PDB file of C-alpha atoms in Angstrom:
ATOM      1  CA  MET A   1       8.113 -36.064   7.007  1.00  0.00           C
ATOM      2  CA  SER A   2       5.883 -33.023   6.455  1.00  0.00           C
ATOM      3  CA  ALA A   3       6.790 -30.095   4.264  1.00  0.00           C
ATOM      4  CA  ALA A   4       7.597 -26.766   5.841  1.00  0.00           C
ATOM      5  CA  PRO A   5       4.787 -24.203   5.623  1.00  0.00           C
ATOM      6  CA  THR A   6       5.264 -21.880   2.702  1.00  0.00           C
ATOM      7  CA  SER A   7       3.904 -18.492   1.879  1.00  0.00           C
ATOM      8  CA  GLU A   8       2.446 -17.412  -1.412  1.00  0.00           C
ATOM      9  CA  GLY A   9       3.238 -13.917  -2.621  1.00  0.00           C
ATOM     10  CA  VAL A  10       0.409 -11.973  -4.222  1.00  0.00           C
ATOM     11  CA  PRO A  11       1.418  -9.472  -6.929  1.00  0.00           C
ATOM     12  CA  VAL A  12       0.359  -5.903  -6.226  1.00  0.00           C
ATOM     13  CA  ALA A  13      -1.485  -3.977  -8.970  1.00  0.00           C
ATOM     14  CA  ARG A  14       0.611  -1.644 -11.104  1.00  0.00           C
ATOM     15  CA  PRO A  15       0.386   1.956  -9.894  1.00  0.00           C
ATOM     16  CA  GLU A  16      -1.887   4.371 -11.662  1.00  0.00           C
ATOM     17  CA  ALA A  17      -0.799   7.988 -11.625  1.00  0.00           C
ATOM     18  CA  PRO A  18      -0.269  10.683 -14.224  1.00  0.00           C
ATOM     19  CA  SER A  19       3.351  11.056 -15.313  1.00  0.00           C
ATOM     20  CA  THR A  20       3.333  14.681 -14.127  1.00  0.00           C
ATOM     21  CA  LEU A  21       2.697  13.472 -10.573  1.00  0.00           C
ATOM     22  CA  TRP A  22       5.685  11.111 -10.823  1.00  0.00           C
ATOM     23  CA  TRP A  23       7.864  14.062 -11.886  1.00  0.00           C
ATOM     24  CA  VAL A  24       6.605  16.183  -8.995  1.00  0.00           C
ATOM     25  CA  ILE A  25       7.438  13.413  -6.523  1.00  0.00           C
ATOM     26  CA  LEU A  26      10.890  12.989  -8.082  1.00  0.00           C
ATOM     27  CA  GLY A  27      11.376  16.746  -8.042  1.00  0.00           C
ATOM     28  CA  VAL A  28      10.962  17.152  -4.286  1.00  0.00           C
ATOM     29  CA  PRO A  29      14.272  15.458  -3.327  1.00  0.00           C
ATOM     30  CA  LEU A  30      15.978  17.155  -6.284  1.00  0.00           C
ATOM     31  CA  VAL A  31      14.844  20.611  -5.130  1.00  0.00           C
ATOM     32  CA  VAL A  32      16.026  19.915  -1.583  1.00  0.00           C
ATOM     33  CA  ALA A  33      19.364  18.628  -2.940  1.00  0.00           C
ATOM     34  CA  GLY A  34      19.641  21.791  -5.035  1.00  0.00           C
ATOM     35  CA  LEU A  35      19.009  23.930  -1.963  1.00  0.00           C
ATOM     36  CA  ALA A  36      21.717  21.997  -0.133  1.00  0.00           C
ATOM     37  CA  ALA A  37      24.178  22.550  -2.977  1.00  0.00           C
ATOM     38  CA  ARG A  38      23.458  26.294  -3.058  1.00  0.00           C
ATOM     39  CA  SER A  39      23.528  26.799   0.694  1.00  0.00           C
ATOM     40  CA  SER A  40      26.628  27.475   2.687  1.00  0.00           C
ATOM     41  CA  GLY A  41      27.818  26.704   6.141  1.00  0.00           C
ATOM     42  CA  ASP A  42      25.827  24.594   8.559  1.00  0.00           C
ATOM     43  CA  ALA A  43      22.774  24.119   6.305  1.00  0.00           C
ATOM     44  CA  VAL A  44      24.523  21.900   3.727  1.00  0.00           C
ATOM     45  CA  TRP A  45      24.577  18.646   5.691  1.00  0.00           C
ATOM     46  CA  PRO A  46      21.032  18.756   7.099  1.00  0.00           C
ATOM     47  CA  LEU A  47      19.549  19.625   3.696  1.00  0.00           C
ATOM     48  CA  GLY A  48      21.670  17.002   1.951  1.00  0.00           C
ATOM     49  CA  ALA A  49      20.599  14.381   4.484  1.00  0.00           C
ATOM     50  CA  LEU A  50      16.956  15.390   4.078  1.00  0.00           C
ATOM     51  CA  ALA A  51      17.243  15.087   0.275  1.00  0.00           C
ATOM     52  CA  ALA A  52      18.785  11.602   0.605  1.00  0.00           C
ATOM     53  CA  LEU A  53      16.123  10.522   3.118  1.00  0.00           C
ATOM     54  CA  LEU A  54      13.282  11.745   0.893  1.00  0.00           C
ATOM     55  CA  ALA A  55      14.760  10.079  -2.188  1.00  0.00           C
ATOM     56  CA  ALA A  56      15.180   6.788  -0.295  1.00  0.00           C
ATOM     57  CA  ALA A  57      11.606   6.911   1.036  1.00  0.00           C
ATOM     58  CA  PHE A  58      10.159   7.682  -2.416  1.00  0.00           C
ATOM     59  CA  TRP A  59      12.243   4.889  -3.960  1.00  0.00           C
ATOM     60  CA  LEU A  60      11.738   2.203  -1.294  1.00  0.00           C
ATOM     61  CA  ALA A  61       8.160   2.723  -0.133  1.00  0.00           C
ATOM     62  CA  PRO A  62       6.338   1.364  -3.221  1.00  0.00           C
ATOM     63  CA  ARG A  63       8.747  -1.590  -3.380  1.00  0.00           C
ATOM     64  CA  ARG A  64       7.960  -2.562   0.218  1.00  0.00           C
ATOM     65  CA  LEU A  65       4.208  -2.832  -0.362  1.00  0.00           C
ATOM     66  CA  SER A  66       3.306  -6.514  -0.577  1.00  0.00           C
ATOM     67  CA  TYR A  67       0.698  -9.089   0.312  1.00  0.00           C
ATOM     68  CA  SER A  68       1.415 -12.698   1.140  1.00  0.00           C
ATOM     69  CA  LEU A  69      -0.770 -15.655   1.983  1.00  0.00           C
ATOM     70  CA  GLU A  70       0.917 -17.329   4.935  1.00  0.00           C
ATOM     71  CA  LYS A  71      -0.124 -20.557   6.639  1.00  0.00           C
ATOM     72  CA  ASP A  72      -2.698 -18.940   8.948  1.00  0.00           C
ATOM     73  CA  ALA A  73      -2.966 -15.313   7.863  1.00  0.00           C
ATOM     74  CA  LEU A  74      -2.916 -12.763   5.100  1.00  0.00           C
ATOM     75  CA  VAL A  75       0.144 -10.592   5.737  1.00  0.00           C
ATOM     76  CA  VAL A  76       0.262  -7.016   4.466  1.00  0.00           C
ATOM     77  CA  THR A  77       3.741  -5.477   4.411  1.00  0.00           C
ATOM     78  CA  ARG A  78       4.432  -1.747   4.202  1.00  0.00           C
ATOM     79  CA  LEU A  79       7.576   0.330   4.585  1.00  0.00           C
ATOM     80  CA  THR A  80       6.761   0.790   8.271  1.00  0.00           C
ATOM     81  CA  GLY A  81       5.811  -2.758   9.221  1.00  0.00           C
ATOM     82  CA  ARG A  82       3.601  -5.788   8.742  1.00  0.00           C
ATOM     83  CA  THR A  83      -0.008  -6.508   9.584  1.00  0.00           C
ATOM     84  CA  ALA A  84      -1.195 -10.114   9.937  1.00  0.00           C
ATOM     85  CA  LEU A  85      -4.885 -10.719   9.301  1.00  0.00           C
ATOM     86  CA  PRO A  86      -5.796 -14.260  10.454  1.00  0.00           C
ATOM     87  CA  TYR A  87      -8.011 -16.042   7.907  1.00  0.00           C
ATOM     88  CA  ALA A  88     -10.478 -17.085  10.610  1.00  0.00           C
ATOM     89  CA  GLU A  89     -11.123 -13.435  11.517  1.00  0.00           C
ATOM     90  CA  ILE A  90     -11.574 -11.801   8.112  1.00  0.00           C
ATOM     91  CA  THR A  91     -14.097 -11.444   5.316  1.00  0.00           C
ATOM     92  CA  ALA A  92     -13.275 -10.200   1.821  1.00  0.00           C
ATOM     93  CA  ARG A  93     -15.044  -8.817  -1.241  1.00  0.00           C
ATOM     94  CA  ARG A  94     -14.446  -6.908  -4.464  1.00  0.00           C
ATOM     95  CA  SER A  95     -14.989  -3.193  -4.204  1.00  0.00           C
ATOM     96  CA  ALA A  96     -16.330  -0.686  -6.691  1.00  0.00           C
ATOM     97  CA  GLY A  97     -15.339   2.064  -4.262  1.00  0.00           C
ATOM     98  CA  ARG A  98     -12.494   4.496  -4.527  1.00  0.00           C
ATOM     99  CA  LEU A  99     -10.030   6.003  -2.057  1.00  0.00           C
ATOM    100  CA  GLY A 100     -10.935   9.558  -1.232  1.00  0.00           C
ATOM    101  CA  VAL A 101      -9.228  12.043   1.057  1.00  0.00           C
ATOM    102  CA  ARG A 102      -6.153  10.887   2.961  1.00  0.00           C
ATOM    103  CA  LEU A 103      -6.941  11.404   6.642  1.00  0.00           C
ATOM    104  CA  PHE A 104      -3.651  10.043   7.959  1.00  0.00           C
ATOM    105  CA  GLY A 105      -0.788   8.268   6.254  1.00  0.00           C
ATOM    106  CA  THR A 106       1.130   8.366   3.002  1.00  0.00           C
ATOM    107  CA  GLY A 107      -0.188   9.160  -0.430  1.00  0.00           C
ATOM    108  CA  MET A 108       2.254   9.046  -3.313  1.00  0.00           C
ATOM    109  CA  PRO A 109       2.187   7.272  -6.671  1.00  0.00           C
ATOM    110  CA  GLY A 110       2.205   3.523  -6.149  1.00  0.00           C
ATOM    111  CA  TYR A 111       2.108   3.757  -2.365  1.00  0.00           C
ATOM    112  CA  LEU A 112      -1.095   4.677  -0.537  1.00  0.00           C
ATOM    113  CA  THR A 113      -1.098   3.696   3.118  1.00  0.00           C
ATOM    114  CA  GLY A 114      -2.988   4.860   6.162  1.00  0.00           C
ATOM    115  CA  LEU A 115      -6.533   6.009   6.855  1.00  0.00           C
ATOM    116  CA  PHE A 116      -8.535   7.248   3.845  1.00  0.00           C
ATOM    117  CA  SER A 117     -12.126   8.234   3.263  1.00  0.00           C
ATOM    118  CA  PHE A 118     -13.809   5.803   0.914  1.00  0.00           C
ATOM    119  CA  GLY A 119     -16.848   5.692  -1.266  1.00  0.00           C
ATOM    120  CA  PRO A 120     -19.259   4.901  -2.624  1.00  0.00           C
ATOM    121  CA  ASP A 121     -19.262   1.631  -0.744  1.00  0.00           C
ATOM    122  CA  ALA A 122     -20.639   0.074   2.403  1.00  0.00           C
ATOM    123  CA  VAL A 123     -17.698   1.490   4.373  1.00  0.00           C
ATOM    124  CA  SER A 124     -16.833   5.180   4.639  1.00  0.00           C
ATOM    125  CA  ARG A 125     -13.238   4.847   5.882  1.00  0.00           C
ATOM    126  CA  VAL A 126     -10.543   2.301   5.134  1.00  0.00           C
ATOM    127  CA  GLN A 127      -7.030   1.446   6.140  1.00  0.00           C
ATOM    128  CA  ALA A 128      -5.299   1.460   2.771  1.00  0.00           C
ATOM    129  CA  ALA A 129      -2.255  -0.543   1.743  1.00  0.00           C
ATOM    130  CA  ALA A 130      -2.661   0.003  -1.968  1.00  0.00           C
ATOM    131  CA  SER A 131      -0.876   0.888  -5.177  1.00  0.00           C
ATOM    132  CA  ARG A 132      -3.871   2.616  -6.752  1.00  0.00           C
ATOM    133  CA  THR A 133      -7.055   4.370  -5.678  1.00  0.00           C
ATOM    134  CA  ARG A 134      -9.645   1.961  -7.118  1.00  0.00           C
ATOM    135  CA  GLY A 135     -10.175  -1.556  -8.420  1.00  0.00           C
ATOM    136  CA  GLY A 136      -9.323  -3.281  -5.186  1.00  0.00           C
ATOM    137  CA  VAL A 137     -10.540  -5.620  -2.514  1.00  0.00           C
ATOM    138  CA  ILE A 138     -11.993  -4.833   0.897  1.00  0.00           C
ATOM    139  CA  VAL A 139     -10.808  -7.134   3.673  1.00  0.00           C
ATOM    140  CA  GLU A 140     -12.634  -6.619   6.970  1.00  0.00           C
ATOM    141  CA  ARG A 141     -11.503  -7.673  10.407  1.00  0.00           C
ATOM    142  CA  GLY A 142     -13.193  -6.694  13.650  1.00  0.00           C
ATOM    143  CA  GLY A 143     -14.943  -3.636  12.223  1.00  0.00           C
ATOM    144  CA  THR A 144     -11.861  -2.330  10.410  1.00  0.00           C
ATOM    145  CA  ALA A 145     -11.880  -2.302   6.623  1.00  0.00           C
ATOM    146  CA  PHE A 146      -8.612  -2.678   4.709  1.00  0.00           C
ATOM    147  CA  PHE A 147      -8.359  -1.639   1.049  1.00  0.00           C
ATOM    148  CA  LEU A 148      -5.858  -3.746  -0.903  1.00  0.00           C
ATOM    149  CA  THR A 149      -5.036  -3.742  -4.610  1.00  0.00           C
ATOM    150  CA  PRO A 150      -3.812  -7.136  -5.779  1.00  0.00           C
ATOM    151  CA  ALA A 151      -2.939  -7.384  -9.484  1.00  0.00           C
ATOM    152  CA  ASP A 152      -5.698  -9.972  -9.999  1.00  0.00           C
ATOM    153  CA  PRO A 153      -8.466  -9.325  -7.451  1.00  0.00           C
ATOM    154  CA  ASP A 154     -10.559 -12.329  -8.525  1.00  0.00           C
ATOM    155  CA  ALA A 155      -7.648 -14.775  -8.166  1.00  0.00           C
ATOM    156  CA  PHE A 156      -6.802 -13.176  -4.806  1.00  0.00           C
ATOM    157  CA  LEU A 157     -10.371 -13.701  -3.571  1.00  0.00           C
ATOM    158  CA  ARG A 158     -10.348 -17.323  -4.792  1.00  0.00           C
ATOM    159  CA  ALA A 159      -7.072 -17.923  -2.926  1.00  0.00           C
ATOM    160  CA  LEU A 160      -8.581 -16.441   0.245  1.00  0.00           C
ATOM    161  CA  ALA A 161     -11.736 -18.558  -0.143  1.00  0.00           C
ATOM    162  CA  ALA A 162      -9.555 -21.670  -0.508  1.00  0.00           C
ATOM    163  CA  ARG A 163      -8.071 -20.785   2.901  1.00  0.00           C
ATOM    164  CA  GLY A 164     -11.489 -20.574   4.560  1.00  0.00           C
ATOM    165  CA  VAL A 165     -12.139 -16.840   4.299  1.00  0.00           C
ATOM    166  CA  ARG A 166     -15.780 -15.860   3.778  1.00  0.00           C
ATOM    167  CA  VAL A 167     -15.799 -14.063   0.416  1.00  0.00           C
ATOM    168  CA  GLY A 168     -18.759 -11.900  -0.542  1.00  0.00           C
ATOM    169  CA  ALA A 169     -19.983 -10.580  -3.851  1.00  0.00           C
TER     170      ALA A 169
END
């Protein structure tokens, strides 16, 4: 009797952001909630709902970022969905590059997703699913570069190599 396929979770790197940025992010839902409390009439409920939605997104988004090594693919999970990158179709390498300008997506402490400029590196744009702006891994599939930030990039690359992924320097 064969064992059921299992997945291996990969810890995501701890976020790096100044504490003032964390307070600004926390302050946005609080300001909207304050506006709701001070408003009267029909504006109370929409502003209150917006404050709750923003607080939930800021609280849940970083917790939903994860990477797992499944039987046949690396799976990247974000608040808005999952992306499966089959091992046979990807290459991976350490990156000395850094996320630049957010072109499309989300950029808040501990949760950077979407299209970002990138440099200095061999790629100029990346699809980020990261907790920090540097110190990550580039995974390429079909001309698209993904920037990921596992807690231990070297162990992550060894695990990918053990699954048949071509790992570069």
